[in-house]
CSV table of C-alpha atoms in Angstrom, one decimal:
chain,number,residue,atom,x,y,z
A,136,MET,CA,0.0,0.0,0.0
A,137,GLU,CA,2.8,2.4,0.9
A,138,LYS,CA,4.5,1.5,-2.4
A,139,LYS,CA,1.4,2.4,-4.3
A,140,LEU,CA,1.0,5.7,-2.6
A,141,LEU,CA,4.6,6.5,-3.2
A,142,TYR,CA,4.2,5.6,-6.9
A,143,LEU,CA,1.1,7.8,-7.1
A,144,ASN,CA,2.9,10.8,-5.4
A,145,ILE,CA,5.8,10.4,-7.9
A,146,GLN,CA,3.4,10.4,-10.8
A,147,ILE,CA,1.6,13.5,-9.5
A,148,TRP,CA,4.9,15.2,-9.0
A,149,ASN,CA,6.1,14.4,-12.5
A,150,PHE,CA,2.9,15.6,-14.0
A,151,ALA,CA,3.2,18.9,-12.1
A,152,VAL,CA,6.8,19.4,-13.2
A,153,ILE,CA,6.0,18.6,-16.8
A,154,THR,CA,3.1,21.0,-16.7
A,155,VAL,CA,5.2,23.8,-15.3
A,156,LEU,CA,7.9,23.2,-17.8
A,157,ALA,CA,5.4,23.2,-20.6
A,158,ILE,CA,4.0,26.5,-19.5
A,159,SER,CA,7.5,27.9,-19.1
A,160,LEU,CA,8.5,26.8,-22.5
A,161,ALA,CA,5.4,28.3,-24.0
A,162,SER,CA,6.1,31.5,-22.2
A,163,CYS,CA,9.7,31.5,-23.4
A,164,ALA,CA,8.7,30.7,-26.9
A,165,THR,CA,6.3,33.6,-26.9
A,166,THR,CA,8.9,35.9,-25.4
A,167,LEU,CA,11.5,34.9,-27.9
A,168,ASP,CA,9.1,35.3,-30.8
A,169,PHE,CA,8.1,38.8,-29.6
A,170,ASP,CA,11.7,39.9,-29.1
A,171,GLN,CA,12.4,38.9,-32.7
A,172,GLY,CA,9.4,40.8,-33.9
A,173,THR,CA,9.1,44.6,-34.7
A,174,GLU,CA,6.6,47.3,-34.2
A,175,GLU,CA,5.5,46.8,-37.8
A,176,ASN,CA,4.4,43.1,-37.3
A,177,TYR,CA,3.0,43.5,-33.8
A,178,THR,CA,-0.8,43.5,-33.8
A,179,MET,CA,-2.7,45.2,-31.0
A,180,PRO,CA,-5.6,43.2,-29.5
A,181,ARG,CA,-9.0,44.5,-30.2
A,182,GLU,CA,-11.8,44.8,-27.7
A,183,LYS,CA,-15.4,44.7,-28.8
A,184,ASP,CA,-16.2,48.1,-27.3
A,185,VAL,CA,-13.4,49.9,-29.0
A,186,MET,CA,-14.0,51.8,-32.3
A,187,THR,CA,-13.1,49.8,-35.3
A,188,GLN,CA,-11.5,51.1,-38.5
A,189,GLU,CA,-15.0,50.9,-40.1
A,190,ASP,CA,-16.4,53.1,-37.3
A,191,ILE,CA,-13.6,55.6,-37.9
A,192,LYS,CA,-14.3,55.8,-41.6
A,193,THR,CA,-18.0,56.3,-40.9
A,194,PHE,CA,-17.3,59.2,-38.5
A,195,GLU,CA,-14.8,60.8,-40.9
A,196,ALA,CA,-17.4,60.7,-43.7
A,197,GLN,CA,-19.7,63.0,-41.7
A,198,PHE,CA,-17.2,65.8,-42.0
A,199,SER,CA,-17.3,67.8,-45.2
A,200,SER,CA,-14.7,67.1,-47.9
A,201,ASN,CA,-13.4,70.6,-47.4
A,202,GLU,CA,-12.9,70.0,-43.7
A,203,ARG,CA,-11.1,66.8,-44.3
A,204,LEU,CA,-8.9,68.5,-46.9
A,205,LYS,CA,-8.1,71.4,-44.6
A,206,ALA,CA,-7.4,69.0,-41.7
A,207,ASN,CA,-4.9,67.0,-43.7
A,208,THR,CA,-2.0,69.5,-43.5
A,209,ALA,CA,0.7,66.9,-43.0
A,210,ALA,CA,-0.4,64.6,-45.9
A,211,ASP,CA,2.7,65.5,-48.1
A,212,ASN,CA,5.2,66.0,-45.3
A,213,GLN,CA,8.1,63.6,-45.8
A,214,LEU,CA,9.3,63.8,-42.2
A,215,TYR,CA,6.1,62.4,-40.8
A,216,ASN,CA,5.2,58.7,-40.4
A,217,ASP,CA,1.6,57.6,-40.9
A,218,ILE,CA,0.7,57.8,-37.2
A,219,GLU,CA,2.1,61.3,-36.9
A,220,LYS,CA,0.1,62.4,-40.0
A,221,GLU,CA,-3.0,60.9,-38.3
A,222,VAL,CA,-2.3,62.9,-35.1
A,223,VAL,CA,-2.3,66.1,-37.1
A,224,TYR,CA,-5.3,65.1,-39.2
A,225,PHE,CA,-7.6,64.1,-36.4
A,226,LEU,CA,-6.6,67.0,-34.1
A,227,ASN,CA,-7.3,69.4,-37.0
A,228,LEU,CA,-10.8,67.8,-37.4
A,229,ALA,CA,-11.4,68.5,-33.7
A,230,ARG,CA,-10.3,72.2,-34.1
A,231,LEU,CA,-12.2,72.8,-37.4
A,232,ASN,CA,-15.5,71.2,-36.3
A,233,PRO,CA,-15.5,70.7,-32.5
A,234,LYS,CA,-19.2,69.9,-32.1
A,235,LEU,CA,-19.2,67.2,-34.8
A,236,PHE,CA,-16.0,65.7,-33.5
A,237,SER,CA,-17.6,65.5,-30.1
A,238,HIS,CA,-20.8,63.8,-31.4
A,239,THR,CA,-18.8,61.2,-33.4
A,240,PHE,CA,-15.3,60.3,-32.2
A,241,VAL,CA,-15.5,61.5,-28.6
A,242,SER,CA,-19.0,60.2,-27.7
A,243,HIS,CA,-18.0,56.7,-29.0
A,244,TYR,CA,-14.6,56.7,-27.3
A,245,THR,CA,-14.6,54.2,-24.5
A,246,HIS,CA,-10.8,53.7,-24.1
A,247,ARG,CA,-7.7,53.1,-26.1
A,248,PRO,CA,-7.2,49.5,-27.4
A,249,GLY,CA,-5.3,47.5,-24.8
A,250,TYR,CA,-5.7,50.1,-22.0
A,251,PRO,CA,-8.6,50.1,-19.6
A,252,PRO,CA,-10.2,53.5,-18.8
A,253,SER,CA,-8.9,55.4,-15.7
A,254,ASN,CA,-11.0,56.3,-12.7
A,255,THR,CA,-11.5,59.8,-14.0
A,256,PHE,CA,-12.2,58.9,-17.6
A,257,ALA,CA,-16.0,59.2,-17.6
A,258,GLU,CA,-16.0,62.7,-15.9
A,259,ARG,CA,-13.2,64.0,-18.1
A,260,LYS,CA,-14.8,62.7,-21.2
A,261,GLN,CA,-18.1,64.4,-20.3
A,262,SER,CA,-16.3,67.7,-19.6
A,263,LEU,CA,-14.6,67.5,-23.0
A,264,MET,CA,-17.9,66.9,-24.8
A,265,ASN,CA,-19.4,69.8,-22.9
A,266,TYR,CA,-16.6,72.1,-23.9
A,267,LEU,CA,-16.5,71.0,-27.6
A,268,SER,CA,-20.3,71.5,-27.9
A,269,THR,CA,-19.9,75.3,-27.5
A,270,MET,CA,-16.3,75.8,-28.7
A,271,GLU,CA,-15.6,78.1,-31.6
A,272,PRO,CA,-13.7,76.6,-34.5
A,273,LEU,CA,-9.9,77.1,-34.6
A,274,PRO,CA,-7.5,77.3,-37.5
A,275,PRO,CA,-5.9,74.0,-38.6
A,276,LEU,CA,-2.3,73.3,-37.3
A,277,VAL,CA,0.4,73.3,-40.0
A,278,PRO,CA,3.5,71.0,-39.6
A,279,ASN,CA,6.7,72.9,-38.8
A,280,ASP,CA,10.0,71.2,-39.4
A,281,THR,CA,11.7,72.9,-36.4
A,282,LEU,CA,9.0,71.7,-34.0
A,283,TRP,CA,9.3,68.2,-35.4
A,284,HIS,CA,13.0,68.2,-34.6
A,285,PHE,CA,12.3,69.5,-31.0
A,286,ALA,CA,9.9,66.5,-30.6
A,287,THR,CA,12.3,64.1,-32.2
A,288,ASP,CA,15.2,65.2,-30.0
A,289,LEU,CA,13.1,64.4,-26.9
A,290,SER,CA,12.1,61.0,-28.3
A,291,ILE,CA,15.7,60.1,-28.7
A,292,ALA,CA,16.5,61.3,-25.2
A,293,ILE,CA,13.8,59.3,-23.5
A,294,PRO,CA,15.0,55.8,-22.4
A,295,TYR,CA,13.3,53.0,-24.2
A,296,GLU,CA,10.0,51.8,-22.5
A,297,SER,CA,10.1,54.8,-20.1
A,298,LYS,CA,6.7,56.3,-19.1
A,299,ILE,CA,6.3,60.0,-19.2
A,300,ASP,CA,3.9,60.9,-16.4
A,301,ASN,CA,4.6,64.6,-15.7
A,302,LEU,CA,3.9,67.5,-18.0
A,303,PRO,CA,5.6,69.5,-19.1
A,304,PHE,CA,8.3,66.9,-19.3
A,305,ASP,CA,11.5,68.1,-17.7
A,306,ARG,CA,14.0,68.5,-20.5
A,307,SER,CA,16.7,69.9,-18.3
A,308,ASN,CA,18.3,66.5,-17.7
A,309,SER,CA,18.8,66.1,-21.5
A,310,ASP,CA,20.5,67.9,-24.3
A,311,CYS,CA,17.1,68.9,-25.7
A,312,ILE,CA,16.0,72.5,-26.0
A,313,SER,CA,13.8,73.6,-23.2
A,314,LEU,CA,10.3,74.9,-23.5
A,315,GLU,CA,11.5,78.4,-22.4
A,316,GLU,CA,14.4,78.4,-25.0
A,317,GLY,CA,12.2,77.1,-27.8
A,318,LYS,CA,9.2,79.3,-26.9
A,319,PHE,CA,6.9,76.3,-27.4
A,320,SER,CA,4.2,74.3,-25.5
A,321,GLU,CA,4.2,70.5,-25.4
A,322,SER,CA,1.8,67.7,-24.9
A,323,ILE,CA,2.6,64.0,-24.5
A,324,SER,CA,0.5,60.8,-24.7
A,325,ASN,CA,1.9,57.5,-23.5
A,326,GLY,CA,1.0,54.1,-24.9
A,327,PHE,CA,1.5,51.7,-27.8
A,328,VAL,CA,-1.2,52.4,-30.4
A,329,ASP,CA,-1.7,51.8,-34.1
A,330,ASN,CA,-3.6,54.9,-35.1
A,331,GLY,CA,-2.9,58.6,-34.3
A,332,LEU,CA,-6.6,59.0,-33.4
A,333,TRP,CA,-6.0,57.2,-30.1
A,334,TYR,CA,-3.3,59.7,-29.1
A,335,VAL,CA,-5.5,62.6,-30.0
A,336,LEU,CA,-8.5,61.3,-28.0
A,337,ASP,CA,-6.2,60.4,-25.1
A,338,MET,CA,-4.8,63.9,-24.9
A,339,LEU,CA,-8.1,65.6,-25.3
A,340,VAL,CA,-9.9,63.6,-22.6
A,341,ASP,CA,-6.7,64.0,-20.5
A,342,ALA,CA,-7.9,61.5,-17.9
A,343,THR,CA,-4.6,60.6,-16.1
A,344,ASP,CA,-4.6,61.2,-12.4
A,345,ASN,CA,-1.8,63.8,-12.6
A,346,SER,CA,-3.5,65.9,-15.3
A,347,THR,CA,-5.9,67.8,-13.1
A,348,ASN,CA,-5.0,71.1,-14.9
A,349,LEU,CA,-5.9,69.5,-18.3
A,350,LYS,CA,-2.6,70.6,-19.8
A,351,ASN,CA,-2.8,68.5,-22.8
A,352,ARG,CA,-6.4,69.5,-23.6
A,353,ARG,CA,-5.6,73.2,-23.1
A,354,ASN,CA,-2.7,73.0,-25.5
A,355,LEU,CA,-4.6,71.1,-28.2
A,356,LEU,CA,-7.7,73.3,-28.1
A,357,ASP,CA,-6.1,76.7,-27.2
A,358,MET,CA,-8.1,76.9,-24.0
A,359,ASP,CA,-5.5,79.3,-22.5
A,360,VAL,CA,-5.5,81.7,-25.5
A,361,ASN,CA,-6.9,85.2,-25.2
A,362,ASN,CA,-5.1,86.9,-28.1
A,363,HIS,CA,-5.2,85.8,-31.8
A,364,GLN,CA,-1.4,86.1,-32.0
A,365,ASP,CA,-1.2,83.4,-29.3
A,366,THR,CA,-3.5,80.9,-31.2
A,367,ARG,CA,-1.4,77.8,-31.9
A,368,ARG,CA,-0.9,77.4,-35.7
A,369,HIS,CA,2.3,75.3,-36.0
A,370,ILE,CA,2.8,71.7,-34.9
A,371,GLY,CA,5.5,69.2,-34.6
A,372,VAL,CA,4.7,65.5,-33.9
A,373,ARG,CA,6.9,62.6,-33.1
A,374,ALA,CA,5.1,59.3,-32.5
A,375,TYR,CA,7.3,56.3,-31.6
A,376,ASN,CA,6.5,52.7,-30.7
A,377,HIS,CA,9.1,50.5,-29.1
A,378,ARG,CA,8.2,46.9,-28.5
A,379,ASN,CA,5.1,47.1,-26.3
A,380,TYR,CA,5.3,50.7,-25.3
A,381,GLY,CA,5.3,54.1,-27.1
A,382,TYR,CA,4.3,57.7,-27.0
A,383,ALA,CA,3.4,60.7,-29.0
A,384,ILE,CA,5.2,64.0,-28.4
A,385,VAL,CA,3.3,67.1,-29.8
A,386,ASP,CA,5.0,70.5,-29.8
A,387,PHE,CA,3.2,73.8,-30.6
A,388,TRP,CA,4.0,77.3,-31.7
A,389,SER,CA,1.7,80.3,-32.0
A,390,ASP,CA,2.9,82.9,-34.6
A,391,ARG,CA,4.2,85.0,-31.8
A,392,GLN,CA,6.1,82.2,-30.2
A,393,ARG,CA,7.6,81.3,-33.6
A,394,TYR,CA,8.7,84.9,-34.0
A,395,LEU,CA,10.2,85.1,-30.6
A,396,TYR,CA,12.2,81.9,-31.1
A,397,TRP,CA,13.6,82.9,-34.4
A,398,LEU,CA,14.5,86.4,-33.2
A,399,GLY,CA,15.8,85.0,-30.0
A,400,ASP,CA,18.0,87.6,-28.4
A,401,ALA,CA,18.3,89.4,-31.7
A,402,LEU,CA,15.8,91.9,-30.2
A,403,SER,CA,17.1,91.7,-26.7
A,404,GLY,CA,14.3,89.3,-25.8
A,405,TYR,CA,11.6,91.8,-26.4
A,406,ASP,CA,8.1,90.7,-27.4
A,407,ILE,CA,7.4,92.0,-30.9
A,408,GLU,CA,3.8,92.7,-30.0
A,409,VAL,CA,4.9,94.9,-27.1
A,410,LEU,CA,7.3,96.8,-29.4
A,411,GLU,CA,4.6,97.2,-32.0
A,412,SER,CA,2.2,98.6,-29.4
A,413,GLN,CA,4.3,101.7,-29.2
A,414,PHE,CA,3.0,102.7,-32.7
A,415,ASN,CA,-0.5,104.1,-32.7
A,416,GLU,CA,-3.2,102.1,-34.3
A,417,ASP,CA,-3.6,104.6,-37.3
A,418,LEU,CA,0.1,104.0,-38.2
A,419,LEU,CA,-0.2,100.3,-37.9
A,420,GLN,CA,-3.2,100.2,-40.3
A,421,LYS,CA,-1.6,102.6,-42.8
A,422,ALA,CA,1.5,100.4,-42.9
A,423,ASN,CA,-0.5,97.2,-43.6
A,424,THR,CA,-1.0,98.0,-47.3
A,425,ALA,CA,-0.7,94.4,-48.5
A,426,ALA,CA,-3.3,93.0,-46.0
A,427,ASN,CA,-5.8,92.3,-48.8
A,428,ALA,CA,-3.4,91.0,-51.5
A,429,ASP,CA,-4.5,87.4,-51.6
A,430,TYR,CA,-1.6,86.3,-53.8
A,431,LEU,CA,0.9,87.1,-51.1
A,432,THR,CA,1.9,84.9,-48.2
A,433,LYS,CA,1.8,86.1,-44.6
A,434,ASP,CA,5.5,86.6,-44.5
A,435,GLU,CA,5.4,88.6,-47.8
A,436,LYS,CA,2.7,90.8,-46.5
A,437,GLU,CA,4.9,91.5,-43.5
A,438,LEU,CA,7.7,92.8,-45.7
A,439,TYR,CA,5.4,95.7,-46.6
A,440,TYR,CA,4.2,96.1,-43.1
A,441,TYR,CA,7.5,96.5,-41.4
A,442,LEU,CA,9.2,98.5,-44.1
A,443,ASN,CA,6.2,100.9,-44.2
A,444,LEU,CA,6.5,101.4,-40.4
A,445,ALA,CA,10.1,102.5,-40.9
A,446,ARG,CA,9.0,104.9,-43.7
A,447,LEU,CA,6.0,106.3,-41.8
A,448,ALA,CA,7.6,106.7,-38.4
A,449,PRO,CA,11.4,106.6,-38.9
A,450,GLN,CA,12.3,108.0,-35.5
A,451,LEU,CA,10.1,105.6,-33.6
A,452,PHE,CA,11.2,102.6,-35.7
A,453,GLY,CA,14.8,103.4,-35.0
A,454,LYS,CA,14.1,103.7,-31.3
A,455,VAL,CA,11.9,100.7,-30.9
A,456,PHE,CA,13.3,98.1,-33.3
A,457,ILE,CA,16.8,99.1,-34.5
A,458,SER,CA,18.2,100.2,-31.2
A,459,ASN,CA,17.1,96.9,-29.6
A,460,TYR,CA,18.4,94.8,-32.5
A,461,LYS,CA,21.6,92.9,-31.6
A,462,HIS,CA,22.3,90.5,-34.4
A,463,LEU,CA,20.8,88.2,-37.0
A,464,PRO,CA,18.6,85.6,-35.4
A,465,GLY,CA,20.4,82.2,-35.3
A,466,HIS,CA,23.7,83.9,-36.2
A,467,ASN,CA,26.0,84.5,-33.2
A,468,THR,CA,28.8,85.8,-35.4
A,469,ILE,CA,28.3,89.5,-35.7
A,470,PRO,CA,29.7,91.2,-38.8
A,471,GLU,CA,32.6,93.6,-38.0
A,472,ASP,CA,30.8,96.6,-39.4
A,473,PHE,CA,27.5,95.8,-37.7
A,474,ALA,CA,27.8,98.3,-34.8
A,475,GLU,CA,28.9,101.1,-37.1
A,476,ARG,CA,26.2,100.5,-39.8
A,477,LYS,CA,23.5,100.1,-37.1
A,478,GLN,CA,24.5,103.4,-35.5
A,479,SER,CA,24.6,105.2,-38.8
A,480,LEU,CA,21.0,103.9,-39.5
A,481,ILE,CA,19.8,105.1,-36.1
A,482,ASP,CA,21.3,108.5,-36.7
A,483,TYR,CA,19.7,108.8,-40.2
A,484,LEU,CA,16.3,107.7,-39.0
A,485,ALA,CA,16.5,110.2,-36.1
A,486,THR,CA,16.3,113.1,-38.6
A,487,MET,CA,14.5,111.5,-41.6
A,488,ALA,CA,11.2,112.9,-42.8
A,489,PRO,CA,8.3,110.4,-43.2
A,490,LEU,CA,7.8,108.8,-46.6
A,491,PRO,CA,4.7,107.6,-48.4
A,492,VAL,CA,3.8,104.0,-47.9
A,493,LEU,CA,4.8,101.3,-50.4
A,494,VAL,CA,1.8,99.5,-52.1
A,495,PRO,CA,1.7,96.2,-53.8
A,496,ASN,CA,2.0,96.1,-57.6
A,497,ASP,CA,1.1,93.0,-59.7
A,498,THR,CA,3.7,93.6,-62.4
A,499,LEU,CA,6.5,94.0,-59.8
A,500,PHE,CA,5.3,90.9,-58.1
A,501,GLU,CA,5.7,88.9,-61.3
A,502,PHE,CA,9.2,90.3,-61.7
A,503,ALA,CA,10.1,89.3,-58.1
A,504,ASP,CA,8.4,85.9,-58.3
A,505,CYS,CA,10.1,84.9,-61.5
A,506,PHE,CA,13.6,85.8,-60.2
A,507,ALA,CA,13.2,84.4,-56.7
A,508,THR,CA,11.9,81.1,-58.1
A,509,ALA,CA,14.7,80.8,-60.8
A,510,GLN,CA,17.5,81.9,-58.5
A,511,GLY,CA,16.3,79.7,-55.6
A,512,GLU,CA,16.2,76.6,-57.8
A,513,ARG,CA,19.7,77.3,-59.1
A,514,GLY,CA,21.2,78.3,-55.7
A,515,ASP,CA,22.5,81.5,-57.2
A,516,MET,CA,23.1,85.0,-55.7
A,517,GLY,CA,23.2,88.5,-57.1
A,518,HIS,CA,20.9,90.6,-59.3
A,519,GLU,CA,21.9,89.5,-62.8
A,520,ARG,CA,19.1,87.6,-64.4
A,521,GLY,CA,21.1,86.3,-67.4
A,522,ASP,CA,19.3,83.3,-68.9
A,523,THR,CA,16.6,83.0,-66.2
A,524,GLY,CA,14.0,84.2,-68.6
A,525,CYS,CA,13.0,86.9,-66.1
A,526,MET,CA,12.7,90.6,-66.8
A,527,SER,CA,16.0,92.4,-66.1
A,528,TYR,CA,15.9,95.4,-63.7
A,529,ARG,CA,17.2,97.5,-66.5
A,530,ASP,CA,14.4,96.6,-68.9
A,531,GLY,CA,11.9,96.6,-66.1
A,532,MET,CA,13.0,100.0,-64.9
A,533,PHE,CA,13.0,98.9,-61.2
A,534,ALA,CA,15.3,98.9,-58.2
A,535,GLU,CA,15.9,95.7,-56.3
A,536,CYS,CA,16.8,94.4,-52.9
A,537,ILE,CA,17.5,90.7,-52.1
A,538,CYS,CA,17.8,89.0,-48.7
A,539,TYR,CA,19.1,85.5,-48.4
A,540,GLY,CA,18.5,83.2,-45.4
A,541,ARG,CA,15.5,81.7,-43.5
A,542,PRO,CA,13.9,84.5,-41.4
A,543,GLY,CA,11.6,83.5,-38.6
A,544,CYS,CA,9.9,86.8,-39.2
A,545,SER,CA,10.0,89.3,-42.1
A,546,LEU,CA,11.1,92.0,-39.7
A,547,TRP,CA,14.5,90.2,-39.7
A,548,SER,CA,14.8,90.7,-43.5
A,549,ILE,CA,13.8,94.4,-43.3
A,550,MET,CA,16.3,95.2,-40.5
A,551,ASP,CA,19.0,93.2,-42.2
A,552,LEU,CA,18.6,95.1,-45.4
A,553,LEU,CA,18.4,98.5,-43.7
A,554,ILE,CA,21.5,98.0,-41.6
A,555,ASP,CA,23.2,96.8,-44.8
A,556,THR,CA,26.4,95.2,-43.5
A,557,GLY,CA,29.2,93.8,-45.6
A,558,THR,CA,32.0,95.1,-47.7
A,559,ASP,CA,29.9,94.7,-50.9
A,560,ASN,CA,27.3,97.0,-49.4
A,561,ALA,CA,29.6,99.9,-48.5
A,562,SER,CA,27.5,102.2,-50.6
A,563,LEU,CA,24.4,101.2,-48.5
A,564,GLY,CA,22.4,100.5,-51.7
A,565,HIS,CA,19.7,98.6,-50.0
A,566,ARG,CA,19.2,101.3,-47.4
A,567,ARG,CA,19.2,104.0,-50.0
A,568,ILE,CA,16.5,102.2,-52.1
A,569,MET,CA,14.2,101.3,-49.1
A,570,LEU,CA,14.4,104.8,-47.6
A,571,ASN,CA,14.6,106.9,-50.8
A,572,ILE,CA,18.0,108.4,-49.7
A,573,GLY,CA,19.3,111.0,-52.1
A,574,GLU,CA,15.9,111.4,-53.9
A,575,THR,CA,14.4,114.9,-53.6
A,576,SER,CA,11.6,114.7,-56.1
A,577,PRO,CA,8.3,113.1,-55.1
A,578,GLU,CA,8.0,111.6,-58.6
A,579,GLY,CA,11.3,109.8,-57.8
A,580,TYR,CA,10.1,108.3,-54.5
A,581,TYR,CA,9.6,104.6,-54.6
A,582,LYS,CA,5.9,104.0,-54.0
A,583,TYR,CA,5.3,100.6,-55.5
A,584,MET,CA,6.8,97.2,-54.5
A,585,GLY,CA,6.6,93.6,-55.5
A,586,VAL,CA,7.9,90.9,-53.2
A,587,ALA,CA,8.4,87.2,-53.3
A,588,ILE,CA,9.8,84.8,-50.7
A,589,ARG,CA,10.8,81.4,-52.2
A,590,PRO,CA,12.9,78.4,-51.3
A,591,HIS,CA,16.6,78.6,-52.0
A,592,THR,CA,18.7,75.4,-52.4
A,593,ILE,CA,21.7,76.9,-50.5
A,594,PHE,CA,20.3,79.6,-48.2
A,595,LYS,CA,16.9,77.9,-47.5
A,596,LYS,CA,15.0,81.1,-48.4
A,597,ILE,CA,15.4,84.1,-50.8
A,598,SER,CA,13.4,87.3,-50.5
A,599,VAL,CA,13.2,89.5,-53.5
A,600,LEU,CA,11.9,93.1,-53.2
A,601,ASP,CA,11.4,95.1,-56.5
A,602,PHE,CA,10.5,98.8,-56.5
A,603,TRP,CA,9.0,101.4,-58.8
A,604,SER,CA,8.7,105.2,-58.5
A,605,ASP,CA,6.1,107.0,-60.5
A,606,ASN,CA,8.8,108.0,-63.0
A,607,TYR,CA,10.1,104.4,-63.5
A,608,LYS,CA,6.5,103.0,-63.7
A,609,THR,CA,5.6,105.6,-66.4
A,610,VAL,CA,8.7,104.8,-68.5
A,611,TYR,CA,8.1,101.1,-68.3
A,612,LEU,CA,4.5,101.3,-69.3
A,613,ARG,CA,5.5,103.5,-72.3
A,614,LYS,CA,7.9,100.8,-73.4
A,615,HIS,CA,5.5,98.0,-72.7
A,616,PRO,CA,2.0,99.3,-73.4
């Protein structure tokens, strides 16, 4: 009897050992197979109560074709992967038509695939729906390469499979640019997902326990914005999945933040809006002569705006902008003649009489557009049009200024041309053209301008400014009736 019991115990023990080994081997096999896999071939489990791709397509179809087109601002951006493009697209749908986004995507959002809802999910979701139901539409966000690099740098600095719980993320322990230095705001969503929509919904609901201030939601929907210049318009997204964990880093700029970053300490850290406020409203409106020129970009319109401020109120422009201007933004190497040329400009503006504003001219725009495009594609410099097929400044009877480089704001281009550094610019030709120096006859004053800012293969950007006086315009029209 004892032998039988011993035999039975041994058999039970063997069965237990074999069972445990089988489970362990299965576990090891699964682990080994997963380790050899990649994020591309890993499939997220699907719960029955999570939106399917068919649901998403159905909800998308309820937005107008125009809204979907406007929302898809990252479609052709080569830096972005598919999930990053989806983040931009779905976030823009929420901004363009918040009420419909609430009724479709948010109302049917139960939780992200593979992640159970938090304790605060239901309350936060309802508060989001309430907010979206009365929210005014916002402009779509446009991808910005600099912001994408800000986000990418942080994605590289974050250790694999680390969870980011606190916002804003402390960048001080890395080599990444800080929020203060970059003048940007940031939102982050944790988790391994296969569609950018989940990141957007997660950040909008903002239901983590440490997000009581709704920082993500406030960034995405501009809830903390009271001034149109602070409305977020530029976005950089880096979404990265590593094994079974991932995150989306979303960085934002308003126009004002973008200006401040690019100008940096070039204007002693002053806020451009604060500096502009020293001009009266009448002057600001008079200077904005290109406001309704639909064929011009925002940066091109600003070339008229800032140059006209210098012409309308030279003393104030010298005091407010030029005196605070330290160097070209992004260029810490200051030209040897910078201080002398800057002071000579301030001295001239101090006694200069106001000039008439410059107004847009379609013909001059065609001259500038043709040459900026041709020279930008070739990577050339200078004023000679040669075999470009563009009207020469001699035949077109116009004066011309050209600025090379990527300005964060057109104010940079105007100040650079007015200060006019460099041995090749010893005659101050740009300054003389822009401020009509040496011209005493009103008929000789430059009153018309055409501008074009285009990509340049070497210097990133080229800005061409072409000018006519009444005299030059009359002569040209006689030659080309």
